[in-house]
């Protein structure tokens, strides 16, 4: 039996002890003495959020498919456990073996959003690994950053030994091979970093000297090591069917944010919304074949017992084989009590038809993401969604029996005016009115329109990357304008 890193006394004194004990269905435990490379994979947020992340499950499966590698998970301890670990000097540990992260060969940290950057430091600190890469010694793990925020690595460059720029499936095996090669040859940490620097997509910050302009923008970026490339190019999976997916997803014992099987149908997005980081960095669009998805849908449902399968992509309506896939899922699984969820669909007649087949109309709501209240601003952000299309989609949905609509907007986008903000309320009102245009005997009770808004944050590698971000006061003022309308 595995010995837990935390005592019963500690586990019983904190919220959700299941966050720290591992043992989930489909967890992979390997004997460390029988593998050549130990990889700790961290999601720098609490377990409940990290366990819902698709990328970590894909890479966990991929790493553990190699007999000579063991990959184990680690998440940010919640605020109740953090001070206890510090006080009792308990080093941060992985869920599988419950062994200290500092004893692994690699610590990979996925960087999904900037808000988790302080959690990255918490993970390093609790692991008792020096925060700065330059202070690490031969026995410390190699700390790697990846994920969408690694495309703009400089803010975190001092804390990482290397970053991979691109999709994890492309470079990791090569990196591990070189690590093993270097270790077998008795090479040093620096020798390995030099070997790694030659792999496409790998960026070793200590091998470059950046110079900054007065305003903080980058002036120059010069390699200081002969192994370092002039330019680092993102690596993407060219043929999505050539890489494996998750055969046995981890099934948590506690409720997590996404508690279902997730089937990634494609990567990338053909739209070009100017604020959107995902739409820009995951280019180009690449699809899985229908046969590939059928195989993994079967395997994942069988190995988990989940009662819901969700099709994941940035814009599902653009997937070429959507109709065939949905019909397959309905035929195979609907009668077996498996729900099918279809996020990120554009609302049109086809989508409504598909959704009415797989969802309980009375319970589900429709989602539109106009992102801006006026057509002028939707054109500025290149949203490609007109008021006419929104109202037509809503009207068709109401006629088909839906009566709940969710609308997502973003405040503070470049060139936004009071009219654009007021447009949020006006568009919501027009949608509600469209409901009452249909005959009373065809309505399904009262209509409910929920409009919510987030705040615009300029993201690297988007056309709006240099746009100004509002201050907290400006954001709150804009929210008040929308609320007051
Ligand atoms: S907002 Fe959605 S549709 Fe637009 S580019 Fe991003 S992922 Fe694509």
PDB file of N, CA and C in Angstrom, residues 340-416:
ATOM      1  N   UNK A 340     -24.656  13.583 -24.215  1.00  0.00           N
ATOM      2  CA  UNK A 340     -23.662  14.136 -25.138  1.00  0.00           C
ATOM      3  C   UNK A 340     -23.722  15.649 -24.997  1.00  0.00           C
ATOM      4  N   UNK A 341     -22.589  16.256 -24.708  1.00  0.00           N
ATOM      5  CA  UNK A 341     -22.654  17.712 -24.610  1.00  0.00           C
ATOM      6  C   UNK A 341     -21.812  18.346 -25.712  1.00  0.00           C
ATOM      7  N   UNK A 342     -22.346  19.418 -26.249  1.00  0.00           N
ATOM      8  CA  UNK A 342     -21.764  20.052 -27.436  1.00  0.00           C
ATOM      9  C   UNK A 342     -21.522  21.531 -27.183  1.00  0.00           C
ATOM     10  N   UNK A 343     -20.454  21.874 -26.490  1.00  0.00           N
ATOM     11  CA  UNK A 343     -20.192  23.295 -26.293  1.00  0.00           C
ATOM     12  C   UNK A 343     -19.646  23.930 -27.572  1.00  0.00           C
ATOM     13  N   UNK A 344     -19.547  25.205 -27.562  1.00  0.00           N
ATOM     14  CA  UNK A 344     -18.971  26.029 -28.636  1.00  0.00           C
ATOM     15  C   UNK A 344     -19.567  25.787 -30.021  1.00  0.00           C
ATOM     16  N   UNK A 345     -20.903  25.665 -30.084  1.00  0.00           N
ATOM     17  CA  UNK A 345     -21.573  25.579 -31.389  1.00  0.00           C
ATOM     18  C   UNK A 345     -22.096  26.955 -31.776  1.00  0.00           C
ATOM     19  N   UNK A 346     -22.036  27.261 -33.058  1.00  0.00           N
ATOM     20  CA  UNK A 346     -22.709  28.476 -33.529  1.00  0.00           C
ATOM     21  C   UNK A 346     -24.195  28.146 -33.615  1.00  0.00           C
ATOM     22  N   UNK A 347     -25.048  29.097 -33.245  1.00  0.00           N
ATOM     23  CA  UNK A 347     -26.475  28.786 -33.251  1.00  0.00           C
ATOM     24  C   UNK A 347     -27.047  29.004 -34.653  1.00  0.00           C
ATOM     25  N   UNK A 348     -27.342  27.924 -35.323  1.00  0.00           N
ATOM     26  CA  UNK A 348     -28.036  28.005 -36.608  1.00  0.00           C
ATOM     27  C   UNK A 348     -28.965  26.789 -36.692  1.00  0.00           C
ATOM     28  N   UNK A 349     -29.678  26.676 -37.818  1.00  0.00           N
ATOM     29  CA  UNK A 349     -30.692  25.619 -37.910  1.00  0.00           C
ATOM     30  C   UNK A 349     -30.080  24.234 -37.703  1.00  0.00           C
ATOM     31  N   UNK A 350     -28.900  24.016 -38.280  1.00  0.00           N
ATOM     32  CA  UNK A 350     -28.265  22.700 -38.145  1.00  0.00           C
ATOM     33  C   UNK A 350     -27.923  22.405 -36.684  1.00  0.00           C
ATOM     34  N   UNK A 351     -27.284  23.385 -36.016  1.00  0.00           N
ATOM     35  CA  UNK A 351     -26.890  23.183 -34.624  1.00  0.00           C
ATOM     36  C   UNK A 351     -28.108  22.930 -33.744  1.00  0.00           C
ATOM     37  N   UNK A 352     -29.179  23.676 -34.010  1.00  0.00           N
ATOM     38  CA  UNK A 352     -30.384  23.506 -33.183  1.00  0.00           C
ATOM     39  C   UNK A 352     -30.952  22.109 -33.355  1.00  0.00           C
ATOM     40  N   UNK A 353     -30.905  21.629 -34.587  1.00  0.00           N
ATOM     41  CA  UNK A 353     -31.394  20.281 -34.862  1.00  0.00           C
ATOM     42  C   UNK A 353     -30.555  19.254 -34.102  1.00  0.00           C
ATOM     43  N   UNK A 354     -29.235  19.429 -34.169  1.00  0.00           N
ATOM     44  CA  UNK A 354     -28.331  18.507 -33.480  1.00  0.00           C
ATOM     45  C   UNK A 354     -28.562  18.578 -31.973  1.00  0.00           C
ATOM     46  N   UNK A 355     -28.638  19.798 -31.450  1.00  0.00           N
ATOM     47  CA  UNK A 355     -28.785  19.955 -30.003  1.00  0.00           C
ATOM     48  C   UNK A 355     -30.105  19.399 -29.499  1.00  0.00           C
ATOM     49  N   UNK A 356     -31.162  19.566 -30.305  1.00  0.00           N
ATOM     50  CA  UNK A 356     -32.459  19.061 -29.841  1.00  0.00           C
ATOM     51  C   UNK A 356     -32.448  17.533 -29.777  1.00  0.00           C
ATOM     52  N   UNK A 357     -31.546  16.909 -30.556  1.00  0.00           N
ATOM     53  CA  UNK A 357     -31.463  15.441 -30.514  1.00  0.00           C
ATOM     54  C   UNK A 357     -30.711  14.964 -29.278  1.00  0.00           C
ATOM     55  N   UNK A 358     -29.749  15.760 -28.823  1.00  0.00           N
ATOM     56  CA  UNK A 358     -28.898  15.265 -27.739  1.00  0.00           C
ATOM     57  C   UNK A 358     -29.172  15.902 -26.380  1.00  0.00           C
ATOM     58  N   UNK A 359     -29.913  16.987 -26.355  1.00  0.00           N
ATOM     59  CA  UNK A 359     -30.083  17.664 -25.064  1.00  0.00           C
ATOM     60  C   UNK A 359     -31.557  17.763 -24.683  1.00  0.00           C
ATOM     61  N   UNK A 360     -31.788  17.876 -23.399  1.00  0.00           N
ATOM     62  CA  UNK A 360     -33.133  18.112 -22.903  1.00  0.00           C
ATOM     63  C   UNK A 360     -33.387  19.621 -23.012  1.00  0.00           C
ATOM     64  N   UNK A 361     -34.242  19.979 -23.982  1.00  0.00           N
ATOM     65  CA  UNK A 361     -34.443  21.401 -24.264  1.00  0.00           C
ATOM     66  C   UNK A 361     -34.907  22.163 -23.023  1.00  0.00           C
ATOM     67  N   UNK A 362     -35.734  21.510 -22.222  1.00  0.00           N
ATOM     68  CA  UNK A 362     -36.281  22.212 -21.044  1.00  0.00           C
ATOM     69  C   UNK A 362     -35.181  22.567 -20.041  1.00  0.00           C
ATOM     70  N   UNK A 363     -34.160  21.735 -20.005  1.00  0.00           N
ATOM     71  CA  UNK A 363     -33.121  21.992 -19.001  1.00  0.00           C
ATOM     72  C   UNK A 363     -31.980  22.834 -19.547  1.00  0.00           C
ATOM     73  N   UNK A 364     -31.711  22.710 -20.847  1.00  0.00           N
ATOM     74  CA  UNK A 364     -30.504  23.350 -21.365  1.00  0.00           C
ATOM     75  C   UNK A 364     -30.766  24.791 -21.803  1.00  0.00           C
ATOM     76  N   UNK A 365     -29.722  25.575 -21.792  1.00  0.00           N
ATOM     77  CA  UNK A 365     -29.859  26.937 -22.298  1.00  0.00           C
ATOM     78  C   UNK A 365     -28.941  27.097 -23.505  1.00  0.00           C
ATOM     79  N   UNK A 366     -29.264  28.076 -24.319  1.00  0.00           N
ATOM     80  CA  UNK A 366     -28.451  28.345 -25.508  1.00  0.00           C
ATOM     81  C   UNK A 366     -27.406  29.390 -25.164  1.00  0.00           C
ATOM     82  N   UNK A 367     -26.257  29.278 -25.760  1.00  0.00           N
ATOM     83  CA  UNK A 367     -25.207  30.251 -25.460  1.00  0.00           C
ATOM     84  C   UNK A 367     -24.769  30.974 -26.725  1.00  0.00           C
ATOM     85  N   UNK A 368     -24.751  32.279 -26.674  1.00  0.00           N
ATOM     86  CA  UNK A 368     -24.175  33.086 -27.748  1.00  0.00           C
ATOM     87  C   UNK A 368     -23.021  33.871 -27.137  1.00  0.00           C
ATOM     88  N   UNK A 369     -21.971  34.082 -27.911  1.00  0.00           N
ATOM     89  CA  UNK A 369     -20.871  34.915 -27.418  1.00  0.00           C
ATOM     90  C   UNK A 369     -20.670  36.089 -28.379  1.00  0.00           C
ATOM     91  N   UNK A 370     -21.562  37.086 -28.346  1.00  0.00           N
ATOM     92  CA  UNK A 370     -21.389  38.237 -29.258  1.00  0.00           C
ATOM     93  C   UNK A 370     -20.148  39.057 -28.905  1.00  0.00           C
ATOM     94  N   UNK A 371     -19.722  38.991 -27.636  1.00  0.00           N
ATOM     95  CA  UNK A 371     -18.515  39.661 -27.121  1.00  0.00           C
ATOM     96  C   UNK A 371     -18.603  41.188 -27.112  1.00  0.00           C
ATOM     97  N   UNK A 372     -19.448  41.766 -27.951  1.00  0.00           N
ATOM     98  CA  UNK A 372     -19.607  43.229 -27.934  1.00  0.00           C
ATOM     99  C   UNK A 372     -21.069  43.549 -28.205  1.00  0.00           C
ATOM    100  N   UNK A 373     -21.532  44.679 -27.646  1.00  0.00           N
ATOM    101  CA  UNK A 373     -22.957  45.009 -27.724  1.00  0.00           C
ATOM    102  C   UNK A 373     -23.387  45.604 -29.043  1.00  0.00           C
ATOM    103  N   UNK A 374     -22.468  46.238 -29.769  1.00  0.00           N
ATOM    104  CA  UNK A 374     -22.872  46.888 -31.022  1.00  0.00           C
ATOM    105  C   UNK A 374     -22.202  46.208 -32.214  1.00  0.00           C
ATOM    106  N   UNK A 375     -22.842  46.394 -33.381  1.00  0.00           N
ATOM    107  CA  UNK A 375     -22.256  45.812 -34.591  1.00  0.00           C
ATOM    108  C   UNK A 375     -20.914  46.470 -34.904  1.00  0.00           C
ATOM    109  N   UNK A 376     -20.830  47.782 -34.614  1.00  0.00           N
ATOM    110  CA  UNK A 376     -19.569  48.491 -34.881  1.00  0.00           C
ATOM    111  C   UNK A 376     -18.404  47.820 -34.141  1.00  0.00           C
ATOM    112  N   UNK A 377     -18.600  47.571 -32.858  1.00  0.00           N
ATOM    113  CA  UNK A 377     -17.496  46.983 -32.092  1.00  0.00           C
ATOM    114  C   UNK A 377     -17.286  45.510 -32.449  1.00  0.00           C
ATOM    115  N   UNK A 378     -18.365  44.828 -32.796  1.00  0.00           N
ATOM    116  CA  UNK A 378     -18.168  43.422 -33.227  1.00  0.00           C
ATOM    117  C   UNK A 378     -17.326  43.383 -34.500  1.00  0.00           C
ATOM    118  N   UNK A 379     -17.486  44.399 -35.361  1.00  0.00           N
ATOM    119  CA  UNK A 379     -16.654  44.466 -36.567  1.00  0.00           C
ATOM    120  C   UNK A 379     -15.191  44.774 -36.202  1.00  0.00           C
ATOM    121  N   UNK A 380     -15.008  45.674 -35.223  1.00  0.00           N
ATOM    122  CA  UNK A 380     -13.640  46.021 -34.807  1.00  0.00           C
ATOM    123  C   UNK A 380     -12.904  44.786 -34.289  1.00  0.00           C
ATOM    124  N   UNK A 381     -13.603  43.975 -33.522  1.00  0.00           N
ATOM    125  CA  UNK A 381     -12.934  42.791 -32.941  1.00  0.00           C
ATOM    126  C   UNK A 381     -12.982  41.597 -33.898  1.00  0.00           C
ATOM    127  N   UNK A 382     -13.591  41.799 -35.057  1.00  0.00           N
ATOM    128  CA  UNK A 382     -13.673  40.753 -36.088  1.00  0.00           C
ATOM    129  C   UNK A 382     -14.438  39.527 -35.609  1.00  0.00           C
ATOM    130  N   UNK A 383     -15.538  39.783 -34.900  1.00  0.00           N
ATOM    131  CA  UNK A 383     -16.302  38.673 -34.323  1.00  0.00           C
ATOM    132  C   UNK A 383     -17.074  37.887 -35.379  1.00  0.00           C
ATOM    133  N   UNK A 384     -17.420  38.521 -36.469  1.00  0.00           N
ATOM    134  CA  UNK A 384     -18.107  37.793 -37.538  1.00  0.00           C
ATOM    135  C   UNK A 384     -19.473  37.289 -37.136  1.00  0.00           C
ATOM    136  N   UNK A 385     -20.140  38.012 -36.247  1.00  0.00           N
ATOM    137  CA  UNK A 385     -21.474  37.596 -35.815  1.00  0.00           C
ATOM    138  C   UNK A 385     -22.360  38.840 -35.869  1.00  0.00           C
ATOM    139  N   UNK A 386     -23.367  38.820 -36.752  1.00  0.00           N
ATOM    140  CA  UNK A 386     -24.201  40.019 -36.880  1.00  0.00           C
ATOM    141  C   UNK A 386     -25.437  39.907 -35.980  1.00  0.00           C
ATOM    142  N   UNK A 387     -26.035  41.071 -35.742  1.00  0.00           N
ATOM    143  CA  UNK A 387     -27.255  41.082 -34.917  1.00  0.00           C
ATOM    144  C   UNK A 387     -28.334  40.239 -35.584  1.00  0.00           C
ATOM    145  N   UNK A 388     -28.378  40.336 -36.897  1.00  0.00           N
ATOM    146  CA  UNK A 388     -29.383  39.583 -37.648  1.00  0.00           C
ATOM    147  C   UNK A 388     -29.235  38.071 -37.406  1.00  0.00           C
ATOM    148  N   UNK A 389     -27.979  37.621 -37.444  1.00  0.00           N
ATOM    149  CA  UNK A 389     -27.722  36.184 -37.225  1.00  0.00           C
ATOM    150  C   UNK A 389     -28.090  35.780 -35.796  1.00  0.00           C
ATOM    151  N   UNK A 390     -27.746  36.638 -34.834  1.00  0.00           N
ATOM    152  CA  UNK A 390     -28.059  36.324 -33.428  1.00  0.00           C
ATOM    153  C   UNK A 390     -29.571  36.234 -33.242  1.00  0.00           C
ATOM    154  N   UNK A 391     -30.293  37.239 -33.773  1.00  0.00           N
ATOM    155  CA  UNK A 391     -31.750  37.257 -33.566  1.00  0.00           C
ATOM    156  C   UNK A 391     -32.431  36.106 -34.306  1.00  0.00           C
ATOM    157  N   UNK A 392     -31.905  35.788 -35.482  1.00  0.00           N
ATOM    158  CA  UNK A 392     -32.485  34.673 -36.242  1.00  0.00           C
ATOM    159  C   UNK A 392     -32.265  33.351 -35.478  1.00  0.00           C
ATOM    160  N   UNK A 393     -31.033  33.171 -34.993  1.00  0.00           N
ATOM    161  CA  UNK A 393     -30.720  31.946 -34.239  1.00  0.00           C
ATOM    162  C   UNK A 393     -31.578  31.841 -32.994  1.00  0.00           C
ATOM    163  N   UNK A 394     -31.721  32.968 -32.269  1.00  0.00           N
ATOM    164  CA  UNK A 394     -32.519  32.946 -31.039  1.00  0.00           C
ATOM    165  C   UNK A 394     -33.972  32.624 -31.373  1.00  0.00           C
ATOM    166  N   UNK A 395     -34.465  33.248 -32.438  1.00  0.00           N
ATOM    167  CA  UNK A 395     -35.859  33.047 -32.818  1.00  0.00           C
ATOM    168  C   UNK A 395     -36.117  31.581 -33.192  1.00  0.00           C
ATOM    169  N   UNK A 396     -35.209  31.004 -33.953  1.00  0.00           N
ATOM    170  CA  UNK A 396     -35.370  29.592 -34.338  1.00  0.00           C
ATOM    171  C   UNK A 396     -35.312  28.690 -33.102  1.00  0.00           C
ATOM    172  N   UNK A 397     -34.441  29.065 -32.165  1.00  0.00           N
ATOM    173  CA  UNK A 397     -34.324  28.260 -30.938  1.00  0.00           C
ATOM    174  C   UNK A 397     -35.612  28.352 -30.118  1.00  0.00           C
ATOM    175  N   UNK A 398     -36.177  29.561 -30.037  1.00  0.00           N
ATOM    176  CA  UNK A 398     -37.423  29.727 -29.277  1.00  0.00           C
ATOM    177  C   UNK A 398     -38.544  28.896 -29.905  1.00  0.00           C
ATOM    178  N   UNK A 399     -38.570  28.908 -31.244  1.00  0.00           N
ATOM    179  CA  UNK A 399     -39.612  28.128 -31.919  1.00  0.00           C
ATOM    180  C   UNK A 399     -39.424  26.626 -31.690  1.00  0.00           C
ATOM    181  N   UNK A 400     -38.156  26.229 -31.484  1.00  0.00           N
ATOM    182  CA  UNK A 400     -37.897  24.803 -31.263  1.00  0.00           C
ATOM    183  C   UNK A 400     -38.104  24.408 -29.795  1.00  0.00           C
ATOM    184  N   UNK A 401     -38.426  25.366 -28.938  1.00  0.00           N
ATOM    185  CA  UNK A 401     -38.761  25.019 -27.551  1.00  0.00           C
ATOM    186  C   UNK A 401     -37.831  25.561 -26.484  1.00  0.00           C
ATOM    187  N   UNK A 402     -36.693  26.144 -26.876  1.00  0.00           N
ATOM    188  CA  UNK A 402     -35.808  26.710 -25.846  1.00  0.00           C
ATOM    189  C   UNK A 402     -36.406  27.998 -25.289  1.00  0.00           C
ATOM    190  N   UNK A 403     -36.129  28.286 -24.044  1.00  0.00           N
ATOM    191  CA  UNK A 403     -36.558  29.582 -23.496  1.00  0.00           C
ATOM    192  C   UNK A 403     -35.491  30.221 -22.608  1.00  0.00           C
ATOM    193  N   UNK A 404     -34.300  29.656 -22.652  1.00  0.00           N
ATOM    194  CA  UNK A 404     -33.221  30.265 -21.844  1.00  0.00           C
ATOM    195  C   UNK A 404     -32.005  30.549 -22.711  1.00  0.00           C
ATOM    196  N   UNK A 405     -31.509  31.755 -22.617  1.00  0.00           N
ATOM    197  CA  UNK A 405     -30.378  32.170 -23.449  1.00  0.00           C
ATOM    198  C   UNK A 405     -29.299  32.790 -22.564  1.00  0.00           C
ATOM    199  N   UNK A 406     -28.058  32.374 -22.791  1.00  0.00           N
ATOM    200  CA  UNK A 406     -26.922  33.008 -22.090  1.00  0.00           C
ATOM    201  C   UNK A 406     -26.131  33.809 -23.114  1.00  0.00           C
ATOM    202  N   UNK A 407     -25.718  35.001 -22.738  1.00  0.00           N
ATOM    203  CA  UNK A 407     -24.944  35.854 -23.649  1.00  0.00           C
ATOM    204  C   UNK A 407     -23.634  36.249 -22.978  1.00  0.00           C
ATOM    205  N   UNK A 408     -22.543  36.087 -23.701  1.00  0.00           N
ATOM    206  CA  UNK A 408     -21.244  36.469 -23.136  1.00  0.00           C
ATOM    207  C   UNK A 408     -20.692  37.706 -23.843  1.00  0.00           C
ATOM    208  N   UNK A 409     -20.271  38.667 -23.038  1.00  0.00           N
ATOM    209  CA  UNK A 409     -19.683  39.905 -23.573  1.00  0.00           C
ATOM    210  C   UNK A 409     -18.345  40.162 -22.897  1.00  0.00           C
ATOM    211  N   UNK A 410     -17.629  41.139 -23.465  1.00  0.00           N
ATOM    212  CA  UNK A 410     -16.353  41.540 -22.879  1.00  0.00           C
ATOM    213  C   UNK A 410     -16.326  43.066 -22.835  1.00  0.00           C
ATOM    214  N   UNK A 411     -16.023  43.615 -21.669  1.00  0.00           N
ATOM    215  CA  UNK A 411     -15.962  45.075 -21.547  1.00  0.00           C
ATOM    216  C   UNK A 411     -14.508  45.550 -21.610  1.00  0.00           C
ATOM    217  N   UNK A 412     -14.329  46.753 -22.133  1.00  0.00           N
ATOM    218  CA  UNK A 412     -12.983  47.353 -22.128  1.00  0.00           C
ATOM    219  C   UNK A 412     -12.182  47.070 -23.374  1.00  0.00           C
ATOM    220  N   UNK A 413     -12.845  46.588 -24.453  1.00  0.00           N
ATOM    221  CA  UNK A 413     -12.086  46.309 -25.677  1.00  0.00           C
ATOM    222  C   UNK A 413     -11.718  47.627 -26.381  1.00  0.00           C
ATOM    223  N   UNK A 414     -10.675  47.592 -27.217  1.00  0.00           N
ATOM    224  CA  UNK A 414     -10.228  48.831 -27.858  1.00  0.00           C
ATOM    225  C   UNK A 414     -11.371  49.537 -28.596  1.00  0.00           C
ATOM    226  N   UNK A 415     -11.406  50.827 -28.499  1.00  0.00           N
ATOM    227  CA  UNK A 415     -12.362  51.760 -29.130  1.00  0.00           C
ATOM    228  C   UNK A 415     -13.763  51.709 -28.522  1.00  0.00           C
ATOM    229  N   UNK A 416     -13.948  51.003 -27.428  1.00  0.00           N
ATOM    230  CA  UNK A 416     -15.298  50.867 -26.852  1.00  0.00           C
ATOM    231  C   UNK A 416     -15.856  52.230 -26.420  1.00  0.00           C
TER     232      UNK A 416
END
